[in-house]
Amino acid sequence: MRIHNGTRGYLVALPFHTKRLYLFLASILLLTWANLHGQEIKVEIPSDSVLAITLKEVIVISSFNRALEHKTQHKPLSTLDAYLESSSKLNMVKRGGYAWEPMMNDMSSERLSVTIDGMRIFGACTDKMDPITSYVDVSNLSDVHIASGQHGAEHGAVIGGAIDLKVEKSDFLPKEWNGSVETGGETNNNAQIVGAELNYSDERFYIDSDIIYRKADNYVAGGGEEVAFSQFEKYNFSANAGYKVNKGQKLTATFIFDEARDVGYPALPMDVSLARAFIGSIGWSQQKFLGDWTNWETKLYANTITHIMDDSQRPDVPIRMDMPGWSDTYGYYSQARLKLGQHRLLAKLDGFYNRSLAEMTMYPNNSDEREMFMLTWPDVRTLNSGLYAEDMINFANSSLRLSARLAVQGFNVADEFGLNSLRIFYPEMAQRQTRLLKSVSTQYQKEFEKIQLSTGISYGERAPSVSEGFGFYLFNSFDNHDYIGDPDLQNEKALEVNAKISVPLKKVKLGFEGNYFHTMDYIIGEIDPTLSVMTIGAEGVKVYRNLEYADLYNLTLDAEYEIIPALKATGLISYHRGTDQDGRNLPFISPLAYNVLVQYAKNGFSGSVTMRGAAEQVHFNPEFGEDQTAAYTVFSFSLGKRFSIGNDNLFAKAGVENVFDEFYSTYTDWNNIPRMGRNLFMTLSYAFN
Ligand SMILES: [Cu+2]
């Protein structure tokens, strides 16, 4: 893995730009492709490297560049989840061996935006078994952009931040035919990975395709205990193409098919027999736009997800259940840039329409009793229309970034039966509702002689998620409660302050970063003792409520030391804290955590040693199903070598994870399921040109 820092252009409609902004918006609505003409003009793309200090992190995956991947990635061809886990900004909630859920700034799905090339997608599982990251594979992606807090507002109304998964494209590079085949294996869970890609690209046209297959059995925890129901099987295919209609005018299309079968969730009472996604988009981009506006980019997209969850594989259950879910999303965005003196502006119009439906059918053991049917997500239709603008203003040794998003979000509970079920609790509940979501952000960066400083203040809002607003008896196995949504929840609002100091010395780089989220109307489930449970064995019922406020702090210290040019050591230590207005601990807040990575790379040879660990969890809360997580430290190492065969390259890498076979689980492991014990892995990639 390699981490880049980069800054981007940002925009708020300054008064003297207002006219241009209106012109831009009007044009998106009125223009048709027919009246666009394509003559190439020289335009400067907004610089991506004003100051190398930001709250953004980029994880490079790039399967096109095997040399880079094998040099920098500890474990090439590992799952996307493993790549994401190596990020300094993300933690992964694990419910098993597959489909981990990313968390940023101690916040998960509802408070983040996860997009694929800017496309919004929503999981179809009421139990969060299918984060968006589970519907792509590393073979599809070039890199992952991680933006903290309101820096993620470009992609949607967020509180915690945004993760944008970038699809890998040949992008008209004159490489002609190229491709690769690769295979990998792991000893702990007998994982087998086979993949291939084939690409053609010239200056007029490109088409990229890749396919990957993964299969894993149950994994074994440290000490030798097998974790039952942790198996999975997945295949993924993607193709994307581009055609240059004229100079500076490009037509692009992307398609991803992803299917997982027989996925076990050892931390949950149910498994998934099928999780399938079709993801597609068509894009148009041209360098010249209206007046001085350039880099016009428009995309239309659609995706559909099917999630089939049941307990048919479990030996003893009080009652058999089927819980399928579906999520369809249609959306678009259109954006353009403008460089005006010191200003680099970006204006973006976007929208999506999502349909979320989930059912639960219970089959009593006594066949005389009737089956029970419920809509756990009552066909909720979400329509969101947003306008985003940012301005990056460059001064001599500093820069100022301003951004804002305004969005209108409407909910419609389309199913009468589902609506009437919810009206048992909320008799006055309307079928439709509309919410206004606002976000503003400022970030100031300054470069002193030896020190770089960045500080910002932001405000953002989000609407309740489908589960929080309209969920109907969603069983949470973590705190053993049934959850009911509340359609009258207030929007959650966060005031965010952040600061980062970087001290690049000769051989040592030091960084200190902190952020603080004061979140008003923080949404969380609270016990309602007047309601009785639906799930057999559940302790009680919780209803989503707005807390008065919650405070979240994250502090990180990182260091990088170049021992010799080929040998580099990096280290990171982080502290997190989260409490509500009464000083009560919030759930899923990281204890003190650290990692150290030593990497060597020279002449096609690479090696790495990592140490990851956390201190004992001090702040936890049994009210939310938490218990104390013990301290742990795990070690891994890997060795890699590149072999040149004519024009082609063969990359080999092998390593050992959890070298000392430590038995451990972390604060993000659902119901304390233990993590994988000692694991040997090996990957081989053959890349041809
Ligand atoms: Cu599920």
Tab-separated table of C-alpha atoms in Angstrom, residues 3-344:
chain	number	residue	atom	x	y	z
A	3	ILE	CA	-0.328	6.636	0.688
A	4	HIS	CA	-0.284	9.900	-1.188
A	5	ASN	CA	-1.281	13.245	0.044
A	6	GLY	CA	-2.821	15.616	-2.401
A	7	THR	CA	-5.125	18.560	-2.380
A	8	ARG	CA	-7.929	19.356	-4.717
A	9	GLY	CA	-9.662	22.427	-5.961
A	10	TYR	CA	-12.656	23.601	-3.961
A	11	LEU	CA	-15.445	26.064	-4.430
A	12	VAL	CA	-18.047	28.188	-2.866
A	13	ALA	CA	-19.967	30.632	-4.987
A	14	LEU	CA	-18.236	33.880	-4.225
A	15	PRO	CA	-20.424	36.895	-4.948
A	16	PHE	CA	-18.674	37.857	-8.179
A	17	HIS	CA	-18.947	34.282	-9.411
A	18	THR	CA	-22.649	34.012	-8.815
A	19	LYS	CA	-23.576	34.921	-12.353
A	20	ARG	CA	-21.242	32.316	-13.771
A	21	LEU	CA	-22.630	29.716	-11.422
A	22	TYR	CA	-26.176	30.410	-12.548
A	23	LEU	CA	-25.046	30.247	-16.120
A	24	PHE	CA	-23.422	26.902	-15.415
A	25	LEU	CA	-26.524	25.476	-13.789
A	26	ALA	CA	-28.846	26.732	-16.470
A	27	SER	CA	-26.626	25.238	-19.114
A	28	ILE	CA	-26.675	21.765	-17.578
A	29	LEU	CA	-30.425	21.820	-17.724
A	30	LEU	CA	-30.698	23.177	-21.220
A	31	LEU	CA	-27.790	21.877	-23.207
A	32	THR	CA	-28.082	18.821	-25.372
A	33	TRP	CA	-25.150	16.921	-26.690
A	34	ALA	CA	-26.131	17.878	-30.221
A	35	ASN	CA	-25.211	21.497	-29.881
A	36	LEU	CA	-21.828	20.815	-28.388
A	37	HIS	CA	-18.898	21.130	-30.706
A	38	GLY	CA	-15.517	19.787	-29.974
A	39	GLN	CA	-12.465	21.737	-30.788
A	40	GLU	CA	-9.564	21.204	-28.520
A	41	ILE	CA	-8.464	24.137	-26.486
A	42	LYS	CA	-5.542	24.303	-24.160
A	43	VAL	CA	-6.805	24.262	-20.636
A	44	GLU	CA	-4.993	23.868	-17.427
A	45	ILE	CA	-6.489	21.213	-15.238
A	46	PRO	CA	-6.808	22.460	-11.670
A	47	SER	CA	-3.613	21.554	-9.904
A	48	ASP	CA	-3.794	18.577	-7.604
A	49	SER	CA	-0.706	19.427	-5.629
A	50	VAL	CA	-0.947	22.880	-4.194
A	51	LEU	CA	0.370	21.913	-0.804
A	52	ALA	CA	1.125	18.360	0.125
A	53	ILE	CA	-0.910	18.448	3.278
A	54	THR	CA	-4.538	17.585	3.587
A	55	LEU	CA	-7.048	15.435	5.359
A	56	LYS	CA	-7.289	13.210	2.347
A	57	GLU	CA	-5.671	9.822	1.941
A	58	VAL	CA	-5.280	7.771	-1.226
A	59	ILE	CA	-4.781	4.011	-1.160
A	60	VAL	CA	-3.164	2.880	-4.393
A	61	ILE	CA	-4.343	-0.484	-5.661
A	62	SER	CA	-3.569	-0.359	-9.402
A	63	SER	CA	-3.562	-3.818	-10.883
A	64	PHE	CA	-2.279	-2.220	-14.124
A	65	ASN	CA	0.951	-1.454	-12.395
A	66	ARG	CA	1.936	-4.788	-10.915
A	67	ALA	CA	5.454	-3.549	-10.232
A	68	LEU	CA	4.143	-0.785	-8.005
A	69	GLU	CA	1.555	-3.019	-6.388
A	70	HIS	CA	4.037	-5.760	-5.571
A	71	LYS	CA	6.603	-3.299	-4.332
A	72	THR	CA	4.314	-1.381	-2.005
A	73	GLN	CA	1.545	-3.781	-1.051
A	74	HIS	CA	2.235	-6.082	1.861
A	75	LYS	CA	-0.184	-8.672	0.491
A	76	PRO	CA	-1.099	-8.184	-3.175
A	77	LEU	CA	-4.357	-9.741	-4.376
A	78	SER	CA	-5.749	-9.680	-0.849
A	79	THR	CA	-9.380	-8.627	-0.491
A	80	LEU	CA	-10.338	-4.969	-0.831
A	81	ASP	CA	-11.211	-5.110	2.874
A	82	ALA	CA	-7.608	-5.959	3.722
A	83	TYR	CA	-6.378	-3.041	1.595
A	84	LEU	CA	-8.778	-0.689	3.335
A	85	GLU	CA	-7.779	-1.956	6.747
A	86	SER	CA	-4.206	-0.888	6.074
A	87	SER	CA	-5.412	2.719	5.798
A	88	SER	CA	-4.589	4.990	8.691
A	89	LYS	CA	-8.065	6.536	8.530
A	90	LEU	CA	-10.231	3.413	8.390
A	91	ASN	CA	-11.175	0.619	10.772
A	92	MET	CA	-13.173	-2.384	9.639
A	93	VAL	CA	-16.117	-3.865	11.537
A	94	LYS	CA	-15.998	-7.636	11.115
A	95	ARG	CA	-18.940	-9.981	11.241
A	96	GLY	CA	-16.973	-12.790	9.626
A	97	GLY	CA	-14.348	-13.438	6.976
A	98	TYR	CA	-16.102	-11.419	4.274
A	99	ALA	CA	-17.730	-8.016	3.701
A	100	TRP	CA	-16.213	-5.965	6.483
A	101	GLU	CA	-17.771	-2.580	7.127
A	102	PRO	CA	-15.509	0.465	6.939
A	103	MET	CA	-15.514	3.015	9.761
A	104	MET	CA	-13.945	6.456	9.603
A	105	ASN	CA	-13.555	8.814	12.556
A	106	ASP	CA	-15.403	6.154	14.606
A	107	MET	CA	-18.451	6.455	12.344
A	108	SER	CA	-19.879	3.817	10.001
A	109	SER	CA	-22.204	3.463	6.979
A	110	GLU	CA	-25.004	5.904	7.872
A	111	ARG	CA	-22.538	8.716	8.529
A	112	LEU	CA	-20.280	8.051	5.530
A	113	SER	CA	-20.670	8.169	1.793
A	114	VAL	CA	-19.220	5.213	-0.098
A	115	THR	CA	-19.209	5.632	-3.862
A	116	ILE	CA	-17.784	3.863	-6.894
A	117	ASP	CA	-16.424	6.513	-9.278
A	118	GLY	CA	-18.850	8.965	-7.706
A	119	MET	CA	-21.861	6.611	-8.049
A	120	ARG	CA	-24.092	6.242	-5.012
A	121	ILE	CA	-24.964	2.664	-4.059
A	122	PHE	CA	-26.859	1.443	-1.009
A	123	GLY	CA	-26.589	-1.994	0.529
A	124	ALA	CA	-29.648	-4.256	0.602
A	125	CYS	CA	-29.103	-5.792	4.050
A	126	THR	CA	-30.878	-4.596	7.175
A	127	ASP	CA	-27.998	-6.078	9.242
A	128	LYS	CA	-25.179	-4.306	7.359
A	129	MET	CA	-23.836	-7.553	5.931
A	130	ASP	CA	-23.181	-5.904	2.575
A	131	PRO	CA	-21.236	-2.670	2.716
A	132	ILE	CA	-20.694	-1.127	-0.736
A	133	THR	CA	-17.043	-2.144	-0.576
A	134	SER	CA	-18.177	-5.792	-0.733
A	135	TYR	CA	-19.555	-5.309	-4.258
A	136	VAL	CA	-16.243	-4.512	-5.918
A	137	ASP	CA	-12.854	-6.205	-5.931
A	138	VAL	CA	-9.303	-4.917	-6.056
A	139	SER	CA	-9.195	-6.104	-9.685
A	140	ASN	CA	-11.707	-3.343	-10.560
A	141	LEU	CA	-9.931	-0.456	-8.895
A	142	SER	CA	-6.984	1.852	-9.349
A	143	ASP	CA	-7.168	3.587	-5.987
A	144	VAL	CA	-9.387	4.558	-3.113
A	145	HIS	CA	-9.880	8.186	-2.100
A	146	ILE	CA	-10.606	8.721	1.555
A	147	ALA	CA	-11.785	12.173	2.631
A	148	SER	CA	-12.371	12.944	6.296
A	149	GLY	CA	-15.448	14.759	7.584
A	150	GLN	CA	-16.963	17.473	5.391
A	151	HIS	CA	-14.082	17.053	2.928
A	152	GLY	CA	-16.237	14.182	1.731
A	153	ALA	CA	-19.208	16.460	0.994
A	154	GLU	CA	-18.345	16.380	-2.703
A	155	HIS	CA	-19.961	12.933	-2.813
A	156	GLY	CA	-22.986	13.474	-0.599
A	157	ALA	CA	-24.410	14.654	2.707
A	158	VAL	CA	-21.994	13.111	5.211
A	159	ILE	CA	-20.850	13.521	8.799
A	160	GLY	CA	-17.833	11.200	9.112
A	161	GLY	CA	-16.378	11.424	5.612
A	162	ALA	CA	-16.389	9.801	2.182
A	163	ILE	CA	-14.742	6.834	0.510
A	164	ASP	CA	-14.639	6.947	-3.281
A	165	LEU	CA	-13.521	3.755	-5.010
A	166	LYS	CA	-11.900	4.650	-8.323
A	167	VAL	CA	-12.351	2.222	-11.199
A	168	GLU	CA	-9.155	1.505	-13.102
A	169	LYS	CA	-9.149	2.713	-16.706
A	170	SER	CA	-6.569	2.627	-19.498
A	171	ASP	CA	-7.785	6.130	-20.361
A	172	PHE	CA	-6.531	6.317	-23.979
A	173	LEU	CA	-2.892	5.576	-23.141
A	174	PRO	CA	-1.221	4.092	-26.255
A	175	LYS	CA	-0.478	0.742	-24.613
A	176	GLU	CA	-2.328	-1.480	-27.108
A	177	TRP	CA	-2.890	-5.010	-25.822
A	178	ASN	CA	-1.775	-5.834	-22.309
A	179	GLY	CA	-2.951	-7.978	-19.484
A	180	SER	CA	-2.078	-10.308	-16.690
A	181	VAL	CA	-3.002	-13.528	-15.002
A	182	GLU	CA	-2.622	-14.061	-11.292
A	183	THR	CA	-3.240	-16.589	-8.632
A	184	GLY	CA	-2.953	-16.691	-4.889
A	185	GLY	CA	-3.493	-18.987	-1.991
A	186	GLU	CA	-3.675	-18.876	1.789
A	187	THR	CA	-3.149	-21.719	4.219
A	188	ASN	CA	-5.338	-20.676	7.141
A	189	ASN	CA	-8.701	-20.806	5.354
A	190	ASN	CA	-7.599	-22.637	2.184
A	191	ALA	CA	-8.333	-19.462	0.237
A	192	GLN	CA	-7.875	-19.715	-3.515
A	193	ILE	CA	-7.754	-16.690	-5.757
A	194	VAL	CA	-7.621	-16.740	-9.557
A	195	GLY	CA	-7.810	-13.635	-11.688
A	196	ALA	CA	-7.050	-12.284	-15.125
A	197	GLU	CA	-7.289	-9.060	-16.992
A	198	LEU	CA	-7.115	-8.104	-20.622
A	199	ASN	CA	-6.952	-4.544	-21.853
A	200	TYR	CA	-6.651	-2.757	-25.152
A	201	SER	CA	-5.959	0.923	-25.379
A	202	ASP	CA	-4.981	3.422	-28.030
A	203	GLU	CA	-5.431	7.170	-28.412
A	204	ARG	CA	-8.966	6.822	-29.751
A	205	PHE	CA	-10.407	3.857	-27.899
A	206	TYR	CA	-9.881	1.615	-24.877
A	207	ILE	CA	-11.534	-1.398	-23.359
A	208	ASP	CA	-10.514	-2.951	-20.056
A	209	SER	CA	-11.810	-6.184	-18.650
A	210	ASP	CA	-11.025	-8.219	-15.588
A	211	ILE	CA	-12.336	-11.257	-13.822
A	212	ILE	CA	-11.551	-12.639	-10.393
A	213	TYR	CA	-12.677	-15.602	-8.336
A	214	ARG	CA	-12.140	-16.137	-4.611
A	215	LYS	CA	-13.096	-19.050	-2.434
A	216	ALA	CA	-12.302	-19.574	1.224
A	217	ASP	CA	-13.236	-22.160	3.829
A	218	ASN	CA	-13.701	-21.448	7.520
A	219	TYR	CA	-10.719	-19.710	9.034
A	220	VAL	CA	-8.911	-20.803	12.154
A	221	ALA	CA	-8.330	-18.416	15.064
A	222	GLY	CA	-5.033	-18.126	16.930
A	223	GLY	CA	-4.492	-21.256	18.982
A	224	GLY	CA	-6.241	-23.501	16.472
A	225	GLU	CA	-9.986	-23.070	17.030
A	226	GLU	CA	-12.000	-23.140	13.798
A	227	VAL	CA	-14.470	-20.286	13.363
A	228	ALA	CA	-17.599	-21.972	12.013
A	229	PHE	CA	-19.605	-20.179	9.289
A	230	SER	CA	-16.724	-17.962	8.164
A	231	GLN	CA	-16.489	-19.332	4.612
A	232	PHE	CA	-17.231	-17.389	1.419
A	233	GLU	CA	-17.154	-17.594	-2.342
A	234	LYS	CA	-17.121	-14.638	-4.704
A	235	TYR	CA	-16.753	-13.847	-8.374
A	236	ASN	CA	-16.468	-10.493	-9.974
A	237	PHE	CA	-16.321	-9.330	-13.562
A	238	SER	CA	-15.895	-5.827	-14.833
A	239	ALA	CA	-15.515	-4.117	-18.171
A	240	ASN	CA	-15.111	-0.504	-19.029
A	241	ALA	CA	-14.584	1.274	-22.288
A	242	GLY	CA	-13.936	4.729	-23.631
A	243	TYR	CA	-14.236	6.309	-27.055
A	244	LYS	CA	-12.869	9.683	-28.087
A	245	VAL	CA	-15.625	11.221	-30.160
A	246	ASN	CA	-13.547	14.277	-30.881
A	247	LYS	CA	-10.425	15.751	-29.412
A	248	GLY	CA	-11.268	16.567	-25.830
A	249	GLN	CA	-14.633	14.783	-25.936
A	250	LYS	CA	-14.916	11.344	-24.415
A	251	LEU	CA	-17.715	8.838	-24.088
A	252	THR	CA	-17.146	6.237	-21.363
A	253	ALA	CA	-19.015	3.272	-19.967
A	254	THR	CA	-18.431	1.076	-16.925
A	255	PHE	CA	-19.982	-2.209	-15.927
A	256	ILE	CA	-19.344	-4.302	-12.803
A	257	PHE	CA	-20.948	-7.608	-11.927
A	258	ASP	CA	-20.278	-8.999	-8.473
A	259	GLU	CA	-21.724	-12.081	-6.868
A	260	ALA	CA	-20.970	-13.751	-3.549
A	261	ARG	CA	-22.481	-17.080	-2.559
A	262	ASP	CA	-22.487	-19.166	0.585
A	263	VAL	CA	-21.122	-16.387	2.768
A	264	GLY	CA	-21.029	-17.240	6.444
A	265	TYR	CA	-21.346	-14.619	9.174
A	266	PRO	CA	-20.073	-16.301	12.352
A	267	ALA	CA	-20.894	-13.236	14.475
A	268	LEU	CA	-24.522	-13.162	13.310
A	269	PRO	CA	-27.346	-15.683	13.586
A	270	MET	CA	-27.847	-15.750	9.803
A	271	ASP	CA	-25.835	-16.297	6.635
A	272	VAL	CA	-26.071	-15.132	3.060
A	273	SER	CA	-26.762	-17.538	0.232
A	274	LEU	CA	-26.546	-14.813	-2.411
A	275	ALA	CA	-25.332	-11.207	-2.575
A	276	ARG	CA	-25.366	-9.868	-6.117
A	277	ALA	CA	-24.776	-6.475	-7.702
A	278	PHE	CA	-25.069	-5.108	-11.214
A	279	ILE	CA	-23.429	-1.706	-11.439
A	280	GLY	CA	-23.331	0.359	-14.617
A	281	SER	CA	-22.695	3.878	-15.828
A	282	ILE	CA	-22.360	5.962	-18.971
A	283	GLY	CA	-20.258	9.100	-18.900
A	284	TRP	CA	-19.554	12.043	-21.120
A	285	SER	CA	-16.684	14.406	-20.584
A	286	GLN	CA	-15.226	17.253	-22.514
A	287	GLN	CA	-12.474	19.694	-21.803
A	288	LYS	CA	-14.265	22.801	-22.994
A	289	PHE	CA	-17.515	23.863	-21.434
A	290	LEU	CA	-19.277	27.188	-21.176
A	291	GLY	CA	-17.221	30.358	-21.204
A	292	ASP	CA	-14.130	29.732	-19.120
A	293	TRP	CA	-15.587	26.630	-17.479
A	294	THR	CA	-13.682	23.463	-18.391
A	295	ASN	CA	-13.456	19.761	-17.574
A	296	TRP	CA	-17.148	19.162	-17.940
A	297	GLU	CA	-18.018	15.682	-16.759
A	298	THR	CA	-21.451	14.079	-16.697
A	299	LYS	CA	-22.410	10.594	-15.633
A	300	LEU	CA	-25.652	8.617	-15.572
A	301	TYR	CA	-25.684	5.448	-13.520
A	302	ALA	CA	-27.823	2.629	-12.218
A	303	ASN	CA	-27.221	-0.279	-9.895
A	304	THR	CA	-29.269	-3.070	-8.455
A	305	ILE	CA	-28.485	-5.251	-5.459
A	306	THR	CA	-30.043	-8.524	-4.310
A	307	HIS	CA	-29.283	-9.874	-0.855
A	308	ILE	CA	-30.647	-13.254	0.234
A	309	MET	CA	-30.175	-13.901	3.953
A	310	ASP	CA	-31.417	-16.952	5.840
A	311	ASP	CA	-30.534	-19.334	8.672
A	312	SER	CA	-30.960	-22.572	6.714
A	313	GLN	CA	-27.362	-23.649	7.428
A	314	ARG	CA	-27.597	-23.168	11.195
A	315	PRO	CA	-28.252	-26.348	13.165
A	316	ASP	CA	-30.323	-24.993	16.059
A	317	VAL	CA	-32.520	-21.944	15.747
A	318	PRO	CA	-35.680	-21.161	17.734
A	319	ILE	CA	-37.490	-20.277	14.507
A	320	ARG	CA	-36.513	-20.452	10.832
A	321	MET	CA	-36.254	-17.101	9.075
A	322	ASP	CA	-35.830	-15.791	5.526
A	323	MET	CA	-34.786	-12.195	5.194
A	324	PRO	CA	-34.190	-11.108	1.590
A	325	GLY	CA	-33.493	-7.493	0.681
A	326	TRP	CA	-33.249	-5.413	-2.473
A	327	SER	CA	-31.788	-2.016	-3.227
A	328	ASP	CA	-31.944	-0.211	-6.584
A	329	THR	CA	-30.347	3.154	-7.211
A	330	TYR	CA	-30.453	5.474	-10.224
A	331	GLY	CA	-28.444	8.647	-10.284
A	332	TYR	CA	-26.401	11.204	-12.109
A	333	TYR	CA	-23.902	13.952	-11.611
A	334	SER	CA	-22.611	16.740	-13.762
A	335	GLN	CA	-19.662	18.900	-12.865
A	336	ALA	CA	-17.303	21.499	-14.327
A	337	ARG	CA	-14.256	23.449	-13.250
A	338	LEU	CA	-13.149	27.014	-13.582
A	339	LYS	CA	-9.771	28.608	-13.075
A	340	LEU	CA	-10.000	32.285	-12.359
A	341	GLY	CA	-6.880	34.021	-11.126
A	342	GLN	CA	-6.072	32.509	-7.756
A	343	HIS	CA	-9.350	30.599	-7.695
A	344	ARG	CA	-9.983	27.047	-8.750
